C-alpha positions as CSV (number, residue, x, y, z in Angstrom):
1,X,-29.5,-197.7,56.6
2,X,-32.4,-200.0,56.3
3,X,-33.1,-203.6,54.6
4,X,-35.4,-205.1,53.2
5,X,-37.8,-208.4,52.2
6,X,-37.1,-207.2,48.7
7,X,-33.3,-208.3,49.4
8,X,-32.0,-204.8,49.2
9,X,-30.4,-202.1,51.2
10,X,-31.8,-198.1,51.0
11,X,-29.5,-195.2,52.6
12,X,-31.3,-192.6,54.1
13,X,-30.6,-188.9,55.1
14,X,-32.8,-186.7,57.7
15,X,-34.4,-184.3,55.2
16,X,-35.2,-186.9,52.4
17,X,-38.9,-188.7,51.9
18,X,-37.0,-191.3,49.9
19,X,-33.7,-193.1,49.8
20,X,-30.8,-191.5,48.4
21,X,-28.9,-194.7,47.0
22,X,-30.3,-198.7,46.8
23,X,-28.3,-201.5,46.7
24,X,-30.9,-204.5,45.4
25,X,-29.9,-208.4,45.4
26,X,-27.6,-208.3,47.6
27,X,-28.3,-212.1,49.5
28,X,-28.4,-215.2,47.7
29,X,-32.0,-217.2,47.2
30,X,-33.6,-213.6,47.2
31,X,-33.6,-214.0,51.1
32,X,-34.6,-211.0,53.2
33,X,-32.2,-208.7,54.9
34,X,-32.8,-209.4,58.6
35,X,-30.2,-206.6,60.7
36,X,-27.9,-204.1,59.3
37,X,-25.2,-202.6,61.1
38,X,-22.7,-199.5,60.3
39,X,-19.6,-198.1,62.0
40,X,-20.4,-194.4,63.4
41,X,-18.3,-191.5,61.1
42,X,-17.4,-194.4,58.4
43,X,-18.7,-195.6,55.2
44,X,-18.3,-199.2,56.6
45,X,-21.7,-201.4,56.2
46,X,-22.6,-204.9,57.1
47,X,-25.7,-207.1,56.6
48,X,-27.1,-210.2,57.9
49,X,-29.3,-212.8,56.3
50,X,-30.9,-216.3,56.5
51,X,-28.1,-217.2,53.9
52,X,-25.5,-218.2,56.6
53,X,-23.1,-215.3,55.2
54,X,-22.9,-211.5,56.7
55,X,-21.8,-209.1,53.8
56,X,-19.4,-205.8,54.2
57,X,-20.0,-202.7,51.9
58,X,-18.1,-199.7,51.8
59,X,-17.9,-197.0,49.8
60,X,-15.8,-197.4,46.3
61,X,-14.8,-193.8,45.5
62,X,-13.4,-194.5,42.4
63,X,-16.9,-195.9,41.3
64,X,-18.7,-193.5,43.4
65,X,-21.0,-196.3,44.7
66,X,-21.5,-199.1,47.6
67,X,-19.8,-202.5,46.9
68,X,-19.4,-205.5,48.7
69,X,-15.8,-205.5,50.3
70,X,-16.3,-208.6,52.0
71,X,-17.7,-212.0,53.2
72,X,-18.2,-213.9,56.6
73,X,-19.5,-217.5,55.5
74,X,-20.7,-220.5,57.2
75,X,-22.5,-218.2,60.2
76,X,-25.9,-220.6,61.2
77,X,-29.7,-219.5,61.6
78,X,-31.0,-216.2,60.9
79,X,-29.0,-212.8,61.3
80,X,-31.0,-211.2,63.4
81,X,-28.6,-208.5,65.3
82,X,-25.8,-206.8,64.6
83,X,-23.5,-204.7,66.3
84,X,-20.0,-202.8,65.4
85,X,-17.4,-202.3,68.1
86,X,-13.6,-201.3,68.9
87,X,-11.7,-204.2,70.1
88,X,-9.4,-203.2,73.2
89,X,-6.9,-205.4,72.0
90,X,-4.9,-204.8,69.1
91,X,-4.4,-208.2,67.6
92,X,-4.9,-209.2,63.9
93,X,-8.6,-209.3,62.8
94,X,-10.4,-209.6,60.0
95,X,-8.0,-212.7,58.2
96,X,-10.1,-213.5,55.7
97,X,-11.4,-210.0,54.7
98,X,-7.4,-209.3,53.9
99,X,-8.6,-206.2,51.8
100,X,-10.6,-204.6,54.5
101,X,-10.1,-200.8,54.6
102,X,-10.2,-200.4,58.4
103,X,-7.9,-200.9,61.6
104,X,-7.1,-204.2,63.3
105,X,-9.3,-203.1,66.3
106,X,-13.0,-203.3,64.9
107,X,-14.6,-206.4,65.5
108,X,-18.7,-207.1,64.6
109,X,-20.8,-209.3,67.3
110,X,-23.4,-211.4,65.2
111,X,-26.8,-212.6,66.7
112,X,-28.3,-215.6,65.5
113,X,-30.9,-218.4,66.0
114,X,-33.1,-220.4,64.4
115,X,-35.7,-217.6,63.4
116,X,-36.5,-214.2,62.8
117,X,-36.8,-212.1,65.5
118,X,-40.6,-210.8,65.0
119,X,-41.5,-214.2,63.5
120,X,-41.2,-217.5,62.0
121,X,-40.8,-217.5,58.2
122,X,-37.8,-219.4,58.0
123,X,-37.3,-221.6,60.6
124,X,-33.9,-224.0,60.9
125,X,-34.4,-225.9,63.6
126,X,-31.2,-227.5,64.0
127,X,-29.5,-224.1,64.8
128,X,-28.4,-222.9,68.3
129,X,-29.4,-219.6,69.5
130,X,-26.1,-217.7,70.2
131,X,-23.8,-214.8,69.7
132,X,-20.7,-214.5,67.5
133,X,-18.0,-212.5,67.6
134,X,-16.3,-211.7,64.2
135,X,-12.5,-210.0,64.6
């Protein structure tokens, strides 16, 4: 899975030249998808803007297509790392995705400053450097 400056997602496979499925306007303001994440054996997708939102896709198999399951607002500064993991806890996660199609025990650490990693395109200089943990 790759994103894009275009504000779109490809999905790839070893033995293809080009992407196998697109999913195009995916931020708002046309803003460039900074860090993608997935969940290993899933169909479980995340993506991280300069829009102060990360988005969740899954797989719709009565559609047969990628959709937007979910959305974490009002995360500051550019998205610039991702990272799905299993919680060791077992607590309630995920409160306001209430439709999520996944266990209690993922959770989705978030990097984010105040600009891109390999540059400084959009810079918001009020925001902290920091990690967040989304359960």
């Amino acid at each position: 899975m790759t994103g894009s400056c275009e504000n779109a997602l490809d999905l790839w496979i070893m033995n293809k030249k080009k992407p196998i499925y697109s999913l195009e306007s995916l931020h708002s303001n046309d803003s460039w998808v900074l860090s993608t994440a997935n969940v290993r054996h899933s169909d479980l997708i995340a993506s991280g803007s300069y829009d102060d939102q990360v988005l969740i896709y899954g797989f719709r198999r009565d559609k047969k297509d990628f959709g937007v399951l979910g959305r974490f607002k009002n995360l500051p500064g550019c998205i610039n790392a991702m990272k799905f993991s299993h919680a060791r806890a077992s607590n309630d996660m995920y409160t306001g995705l209430k439709s999520m199609p996944f266990g209690s025990n993922l959770m989705l650490a978030v990097s984010h400053s105040k600009e891109e990693r390999l540059g400084r395109w959009h810079v918001q200089p009020k925001t902290k450097t920091g990690i967040t943990i989304l359960r």
